[in-house]
């Protein structure tokens, strides 16, 4: 390590608490400090070059070092670096972006509310839906249906919707009324001898049973990621989403599509709900909206929801919700330029062009002794490592082998994320065929090194 990175690492250890990190382990091992990025690559302060196989956090669609985004931010900074949109104020970037989002989103979504993060967007969904149902005189209709292993963020309400133990444990969550349904992941949750179609039917029967048990008049909405990302890249079984939608429609339960990872072309269509065949009443987007060059998220919803909320705001005299940086002009200007780049370079179709190469390339490791399942769609993939291929038995403790595989990935010059023992890939949408081949090759070497490491441990 250089002098600089040594002192930076020491300062980091002395002053920071990192998200999603074992704080005591970080004190021992220090951080990897990323210094710069260009295209699909980043470099750390020690000069190591990595392919960013997760596009940062599933988000840097146009890659690093995109000058057009820096220029858009600089221009807006000079013109109007900040203004809010409270109390009937407005500015052009947030207006133009709302127009653009409505234009590219599924048809019934006509309205936009801005937040700074995906978590806040999903918190806003909860509040919008509660506010609406109170306004409509149905105050009991407040529960949310979500899924185990779903990820919707970490604030009090969105963290409650998230279905992962570490986001609840010792945080006193869930703190809102939510029922978590079975995770729609056939490999892990399908029963012995069950077909995929039978698995789907069982999940739909569970949904019906939960609605029956709780009462449809107490359930406000169903929220899900079309393809589940942060919980371990899980592709829904055939027929799942159209089935969920049909049941929700029958019981007047709103459909919320969390597109924070899926949105803007990750699975092939512009939005994951289009790939998996359902039409949401509400959709949350973030991450690839600005390629994460600026923090920004948005909630899109129907005119019907808007009207109920608008009427109530008129009755009360205001809509008492909003963030200082809602629709921030610099973030909105960057989002507009980012979406322009996605459109000009046809990047929302990249998953259709290049996804098959990534998926097929990784599936050659299906026979690897450590690999239980290779899964994914478009330009998002997961490789689940197991202790026993035949029984699908996981390693214990879960996550130790995955974390070690990620270390070997780094050593091979590939950053991916270990979600438990699933190795997640979600490269920038600008990847080329040659980049994909390199990602696949480096992943293969990381798998082999992990197997050697395990064997050496006996
Ligand atoms: C599907 C989904 N929803 C919500 C979030 C939360 O977004 P944020 O981290 O911006 O709060 C994430 C973050 O990864 C996500 O993947």
XYZ file of C-alpha atoms and ligand atoms in Angstrom:
474
model
C 0.000 0.000 0.000
C 1.114 3.529 -0.671
C 1.706 6.099 2.045
C -1.475 7.812 0.984
C -3.625 4.729 1.164
C -2.067 3.805 4.525
C -3.015 7.118 6.033
C -6.415 7.089 4.380
C -7.071 3.576 5.617
C -6.090 4.570 9.150
C -8.363 7.606 9.009
C -11.197 5.470 7.710
C -10.752 2.910 10.469
C -10.575 5.681 13.064
C -13.631 7.633 11.941
C -16.163 5.625 9.902
C -18.901 3.105 10.412
C -19.394 1.348 7.069
C -22.729 0.081 5.741
C -22.984 -3.685 5.331
C -19.597 -4.345 6.894
C -18.318 -6.256 9.923
C -16.889 -3.238 11.733
C -14.366 -5.178 13.818
C -13.125 -7.122 10.783
C -12.652 -3.827 8.930
C -10.530 -2.517 11.808
C -8.306 -5.606 11.362
C -8.123 -5.750 7.574
C -8.687 -2.158 6.504
C -10.800 -0.994 3.572
C -10.128 -1.323 -0.146
C -10.039 2.332 -1.141
C -11.248 2.951 -4.679
C -9.552 5.941 -6.234
C -10.917 6.285 -9.758
C -12.951 4.672 -12.473
C -13.112 4.566 -16.254
C -15.594 2.583 -18.309
C -16.212 -0.761 -16.615
C -12.997 -0.511 -14.557
C -12.049 0.943 -11.183
C -8.612 1.276 -9.592
C -7.780 1.179 -5.902
C -5.211 3.371 -4.179
C -2.646 0.564 -4.407
C -2.969 0.709 -8.203
C -4.928 -2.545 -8.621
C -7.322 -2.543 -11.552
C -10.698 -4.296 -11.320
C -13.610 -4.953 -13.616
C -16.583 -3.576 -11.647
C -18.719 -6.671 -12.123
C -21.551 -5.269 -10.000
C -21.554 -1.785 -11.583
C -20.883 -0.350 -8.120
C -24.090 -1.324 -6.373
C -26.048 -2.595 -9.424
C -26.143 0.937 -10.699
C -23.415 2.472 -12.869
C -25.161 1.705 -16.168
C -23.085 3.980 -18.411
C -19.808 3.082 -16.713
C -17.367 5.290 -14.846
C -15.839 8.499 -16.173
C -18.747 9.478 -18.434
C -17.899 13.106 -19.149
C -21.357 13.999 -20.395
C -22.769 13.374 -16.920
C -20.033 15.448 -15.283
C -20.722 18.246 -17.777
C -24.477 18.092 -17.186
C -23.891 18.413 -13.432
C -21.425 21.292 -13.882
C -23.770 23.178 -16.184
C -26.702 22.812 -13.816
C -24.515 23.721 -10.818
C -23.702 27.004 -12.519
C -27.259 27.751 -13.576
C -29.265 26.707 -10.512
C -27.356 24.460 -8.126
C -30.282 23.983 -5.820
C -33.886 24.728 -5.571
C -36.715 22.866 -3.930
C -40.103 21.910 -5.267
C -42.063 22.481 -2.037
C -44.971 24.928 -1.807
C -45.727 25.092 -5.532
C -42.163 25.921 -6.606
C -40.728 24.065 -9.576
C -37.647 23.984 -11.811
C -37.031 22.754 -15.306
C -34.819 19.698 -14.656
C -37.342 18.033 -12.324
C -40.230 18.818 -14.691
C -38.399 17.498 -17.757
C -37.309 14.384 -15.900
C -40.840 13.630 -14.683
C -42.059 13.968 -18.275
C -39.337 11.614 -19.474
C -39.997 9.030 -16.751
C -43.705 9.005 -17.552
C -42.893 8.676 -21.269
C -40.725 5.569 -20.846
C -42.715 3.867 -18.064
C -45.627 1.448 -18.430
C -48.729 3.279 -19.568
C -50.856 3.665 -16.436
C -48.032 5.397 -14.559
C -48.554 9.104 -15.063
C -47.250 10.781 -11.904
C -43.836 11.157 -10.278
C -42.722 11.865 -6.720
C -38.976 12.283 -6.106
C -36.815 11.007 -3.275
C -33.054 10.642 -2.784
C -32.766 6.881 -2.363
C -34.538 3.653 -3.095
C -35.285 3.224 0.599
C -36.997 6.593 0.771
C -38.894 5.788 -2.421
C -40.327 2.636 -0.858
C -41.036 4.479 2.410
C -42.900 7.018 0.310
C -44.894 4.202 -1.298
C -46.053 3.064 2.132
C -47.016 6.597 3.103
C -48.771 7.338 -0.202
C -50.819 4.176 0.045
C -51.755 4.737 3.699
C -52.642 8.372 2.985
C -54.720 7.333 0.006
C -56.623 4.628 1.865
C -57.357 6.956 4.762
C -58.587 9.530 2.273
C -60.803 6.913 0.619
C -62.376 6.019 3.961
C -60.805 2.589 4.301
C -58.450 3.061 7.247
C -58.063 -0.687 7.886
C -56.510 -1.317 4.442
C -52.873 -0.838 5.456
C -50.921 -4.107 5.364
C -48.235 -4.842 2.820
C -47.442 -8.194 1.299
C -43.762 -8.738 0.501
C -41.490 -11.783 0.102
C -38.729 -13.325 2.180
C -35.357 -12.399 0.652
C -36.952 -9.375 -1.016
C -34.915 -6.177 -0.722
C -36.637 -2.822 -0.540
C -34.211 -0.762 1.520
C -33.346 -0.127 5.132
C -35.360 2.810 6.486
C -38.051 1.973 9.040
C -40.822 1.185 6.559
C -38.749 -0.043 3.590
C -36.575 -2.078 5.961
C -39.762 -3.671 7.262
C -40.718 -4.656 3.705
C -37.260 -6.145 3.136
C -37.323 -9.842 3.920
C -33.744 -10.468 5.011
C -32.892 -11.412 8.613
C -29.866 -9.130 9.002
C -31.965 -6.085 8.109
C -34.393 -6.866 10.943
C -32.248 -8.437 13.615
C -31.614 -6.089 16.546
C -33.212 -3.187 14.630
C -36.689 -3.930 16.051
C -38.044 -4.488 12.542
C -40.515 -5.064 10.962
C -42.200 -1.997 12.422
C -45.116 -1.740 9.987
C -47.792 -4.340 9.240
C -46.252 -6.631 6.630
C -46.635 -10.301 5.779
C -43.668 -11.953 4.074
C -44.610 -14.660 1.597
C -42.403 -17.486 0.336
C -39.469 -16.378 -1.791
C -40.229 -17.291 -5.425
C -36.965 -19.133 -5.991
C -37.571 -22.611 -7.350
C -34.061 -24.027 -6.779
C -34.096 -23.185 -3.065
C -37.747 -23.288 -2.138
C -39.236 -25.815 -4.557
C -40.161 -29.052 -2.776
C -38.699 -32.456 -3.538
C -40.328 -33.742 -6.742
C -42.235 -30.498 -7.382
C -42.225 -29.061 -10.925
C -41.718 -25.345 -11.535
C -45.389 -25.015 -12.530
C -46.447 -26.728 -9.306
C -44.154 -24.418 -7.354
C -45.816 -21.370 -8.943
C -49.257 -22.801 -8.183
C -48.256 -23.385 -4.547
C -47.023 -19.797 -4.158
C -50.236 -18.452 -5.650
C -52.302 -20.642 -3.346
C -50.290 -19.287 -0.424
C -51.066 -15.741 -1.550
C -54.795 -16.529 -1.749
C -54.673 -18.165 1.674
C -52.909 -15.198 3.273
C -55.448 -12.793 1.787
C -58.247 -15.006 3.066
C -56.659 -15.202 6.536
C -55.834 -11.483 6.881
C -58.875 -10.156 5.006
C -58.522 -8.261 1.724
C -59.935 -5.177 3.412
C -56.772 -5.041 5.589
C -54.250 -5.480 2.752
C -53.185 -2.373 0.845
C -50.482 -3.557 -1.533
C -48.164 -6.283 -2.766
C -44.567 -5.161 -3.280
C -41.867 -7.091 -5.097
C -38.816 -6.810 -7.276
C -39.682 -8.411 -10.644
C -36.335 -10.247 -10.543
C -35.001 -10.260 -6.983
C -31.568 -8.648 -6.777
C -29.868 -7.973 -3.475
C -31.350 -11.068 -1.820
C -29.330 -13.227 -4.210
C -30.427 -12.704 -7.852
C -33.548 -14.863 -8.059
C -35.555 -15.213 -11.249
C -39.290 -15.706 -10.689
C -40.785 -19.028 -11.761
C -42.825 -19.189 -14.959
C -46.298 -17.701 -14.556
C -45.625 -16.220 -11.127
C -46.138 -12.514 -11.769
C -49.244 -12.749 -13.982
C -50.700 -15.060 -11.314
C -49.894 -12.621 -8.489
C -51.368 -9.761 -10.480
C -54.629 -11.602 -11.187
C -55.110 -12.387 -7.487
C -54.245 -8.843 -6.374
C -56.643 -7.317 -8.919
C -59.428 -9.591 -7.705
C -58.939 -8.353 -4.131
C -58.284 -4.669 -4.869
C -54.673 -4.923 -3.697
C -52.235 -2.517 -5.359
C -49.240 -3.905 -7.257
C -45.938 -2.199 -6.459
C -42.971 -2.986 -8.682
C -39.661 -2.201 -7.008
C -37.507 -1.485 -10.060
C -34.559 -0.017 -8.163
C -32.291 -2.699 -9.690
C -34.450 -3.977 -12.576
C -35.257 -0.575 -14.040
C -33.688 0.924 -17.170
C -32.965 -2.258 -19.068
C -31.305 -4.615 -16.619
C -33.479 -7.616 -17.554
C -33.992 -6.824 -21.245
C -37.128 -4.693 -21.259
C -36.982 -1.150 -19.931
C -38.584 -2.306 -16.688
C -38.651 -5.714 -15.042
C -42.457 -5.711 -14.824
C -42.469 -5.681 -18.647
C -40.051 -8.619 -18.783
C -42.125 -10.660 -16.336
C -45.581 -9.678 -17.541
C -47.424 -7.494 -15.067
C -48.602 -3.909 -14.893
C -47.932 -2.114 -11.621
C -50.000 0.632 -10.014
C -46.832 1.997 -8.427
C -43.198 1.662 -9.436
C -40.021 2.748 -7.654
C -36.828 3.543 -9.569
C -33.326 4.664 -8.601
C -29.721 3.539 -9.218
C -29.489 3.359 -13.051
C -31.679 6.486 -13.284
C -28.484 8.554 -12.856
C -26.026 5.653 -13.152
C -25.598 6.584 -9.459
C -23.538 9.649 -10.406
C -26.003 11.546 -8.198
C -28.375 10.211 -5.536
C -31.917 10.197 -6.906
C -34.991 7.992 -6.819
C -38.590 8.325 -7.868
C -41.992 6.814 -7.237
C -44.278 6.579 -10.273
C -47.998 5.950 -9.840
C -51.340 6.054 -11.584
C -53.685 8.958 -12.127
C -56.236 7.230 -9.914
C -53.820 7.204 -6.954
C -52.823 10.772 -7.757
C -56.449 11.920 -7.701
C -57.143 10.424 -4.277
C -53.993 12.044 -2.880
C -54.573 15.362 -4.637
C -58.119 15.609 -3.284
C -56.931 14.878 0.238
C -54.115 17.440 -0.003
C -56.747 19.965 -1.048
C -58.943 19.058 1.891
C -56.033 19.350 4.357
C -54.418 22.295 2.574
C -51.102 20.591 1.821
C -49.495 17.235 1.101
C -47.326 16.853 4.212
C -44.502 14.808 2.726
C -41.295 15.661 0.848
C -37.527 15.888 1.104
C -35.323 18.984 0.974
C -33.627 17.447 -2.060
C -36.768 15.990 -3.738
C -36.150 16.417 -7.477
C -32.769 18.075 -6.852
C -31.937 20.032 -10.015
C -28.380 18.706 -10.367
C -29.477 15.108 -9.817
C -32.392 15.571 -12.231
C -30.134 17.133 -14.892
C -27.733 14.200 -14.547
C -30.629 11.729 -14.772
C -31.887 13.372 -17.966
C -28.456 13.207 -19.573
C -27.987 9.642 -18.364
C -31.310 8.535 -19.859
C -30.390 10.363 -23.085
C -27.179 8.303 -23.220
C -29.083 5.075 -22.489
C -31.414 5.883 -25.384
C -28.798 7.126 -27.877
C -26.580 4.094 -27.335
C -29.522 1.688 -27.107
C -28.236 0.582 -23.696
C -31.684 -0.361 -22.416
C -31.393 -3.162 -25.011
C -27.874 -4.198 -23.995
C -29.249 -7.018 -21.860
C -30.962 -8.472 -24.954
C -27.809 -8.218 -27.062
C -25.251 -9.333 -24.485
C -27.207 -11.077 -21.750
C -27.260 -14.445 -23.561
C -23.445 -14.399 -23.744
C -23.098 -13.685 -20.025
C -25.732 -16.231 -19.036
C -24.358 -18.975 -21.301
C -20.772 -18.187 -20.309
C -21.531 -18.536 -16.601
C -23.633 -21.656 -17.086
C -20.507 -23.534 -18.132
C -19.754 -23.523 -14.371
C -22.987 -25.364 -13.541
C -20.898 -28.559 -13.319
C -18.259 -27.002 -11.060
C -18.087 -28.965 -7.791
C -18.947 -25.895 -5.676
C -21.812 -24.627 -7.806
C -25.417 -25.442 -6.934
C -27.139 -23.146 -9.405
C -26.196 -20.575 -12.034
C -29.101 -18.218 -12.584
C -30.053 -14.828 -13.911
C -31.540 -12.992 -16.852
C -30.247 -10.271 -19.134
C -27.213 -8.618 -17.563
C -27.715 -9.814 -13.996
C -26.598 -13.189 -12.725
C -25.922 -15.197 -9.590
C -23.881 -18.299 -8.888
C -24.949 -20.097 -5.719
C -22.217 -22.118 -4.019
C -23.245 -25.203 -2.054
C -21.518 -27.736 0.189
C -23.295 -30.634 -1.544
C -24.527 -30.407 -5.113
C -26.853 -33.412 -4.833
C -28.700 -32.339 -1.679
C -28.230 -28.555 -2.277
C -26.964 -28.359 1.322
C -25.505 -24.901 1.945
C -22.155 -24.234 3.528
C -22.156 -23.448 7.224
C -21.892 -20.797 8.310
C -23.562 -19.300 5.220
C -21.433 -16.557 3.700
C -17.944 -17.665 4.716
C -17.158 -19.403 1.417
C -18.868 -16.696 -0.645
C -16.811 -14.005 1.085
C -13.624 -15.942 0.356
C -14.648 -16.343 -3.305
C -15.066 -12.560 -3.480
C -11.517 -12.151 -2.136
C -10.245 -14.454 -4.903
C -12.343 -12.486 -7.386
C -10.593 -9.298 -6.287
C -7.226 -11.021 -6.675
C -8.263 -11.931 -10.243
C -9.260 -8.321 -10.924
C -13.026 -8.827 -10.778
C -15.326 -7.231 -8.240
C -18.551 -9.110 -7.604
C -20.795 -9.215 -4.560
C -21.165 -12.251 -2.345
C -24.755 -12.367 -1.084
C -24.383 -15.151 1.442
C -22.835 -17.805 -0.792
C -24.335 -16.467 -4.016
C -21.860 -14.595 -6.195
C -23.740 -11.755 -7.859
C -22.822 -10.089 -11.149
C -24.514 -7.032 -12.628
C -21.989 -5.337 -14.931
C -22.405 -1.853 -16.400
C -24.723 -1.876 -19.439
C -21.785 -0.657 -21.568
C -19.978 -4.018 -21.365
C -18.742 -5.499 -24.621
C -18.582 -9.137 -25.684
C -14.857 -9.149 -24.889
C -15.548 -7.713 -21.417
C -18.101 -10.432 -20.765
C -15.637 -13.120 -21.784
C -13.139 -11.681 -19.320
C -15.719 -11.544 -16.537
C -16.641 -15.176 -17.173
C -12.991 -16.246 -17.253
C -12.084 -14.400 -14.063
C -15.148 -15.831 -12.311
C -14.013 -19.319 -13.328
C -10.579 -18.742 -11.805
C -12.141 -17.367 -8.610
C -14.296 -20.514 -8.374
C -11.279 -22.783 -8.876
C -9.227 -20.916 -6.288
C -12.117 -21.159 -3.836
C -12.317 -24.913 -4.411
C -8.536 -25.250 -3.857
C -8.771 -23.171 -0.679
C -11.589 -25.351 0.633
C -9.695 -28.534 -0.229
C -6.594 -27.220 1.551
C -8.716 -26.685 4.634
C -9.749 -30.322 4.503
C -34.753 -3.427 -5.149
C -34.205 -2.397 -4.220
N -35.039 -1.560 -3.607
C -34.600 -0.594 -2.787
C -33.262 -0.455 -2.524
C -32.799 0.603 -1.571
O -32.161 1.615 -2.240
P -31.151 2.598 -1.466
O -29.953 1.792 -1.110
O -30.887 3.662 -2.483
O -31.874 3.121 -0.280
C -32.341 -1.291 -3.158
C -30.896 -1.148 -2.934
O -30.108 -1.957 -3.323
C -32.818 -2.300 -4.021
O -31.991 -3.156 -4.613
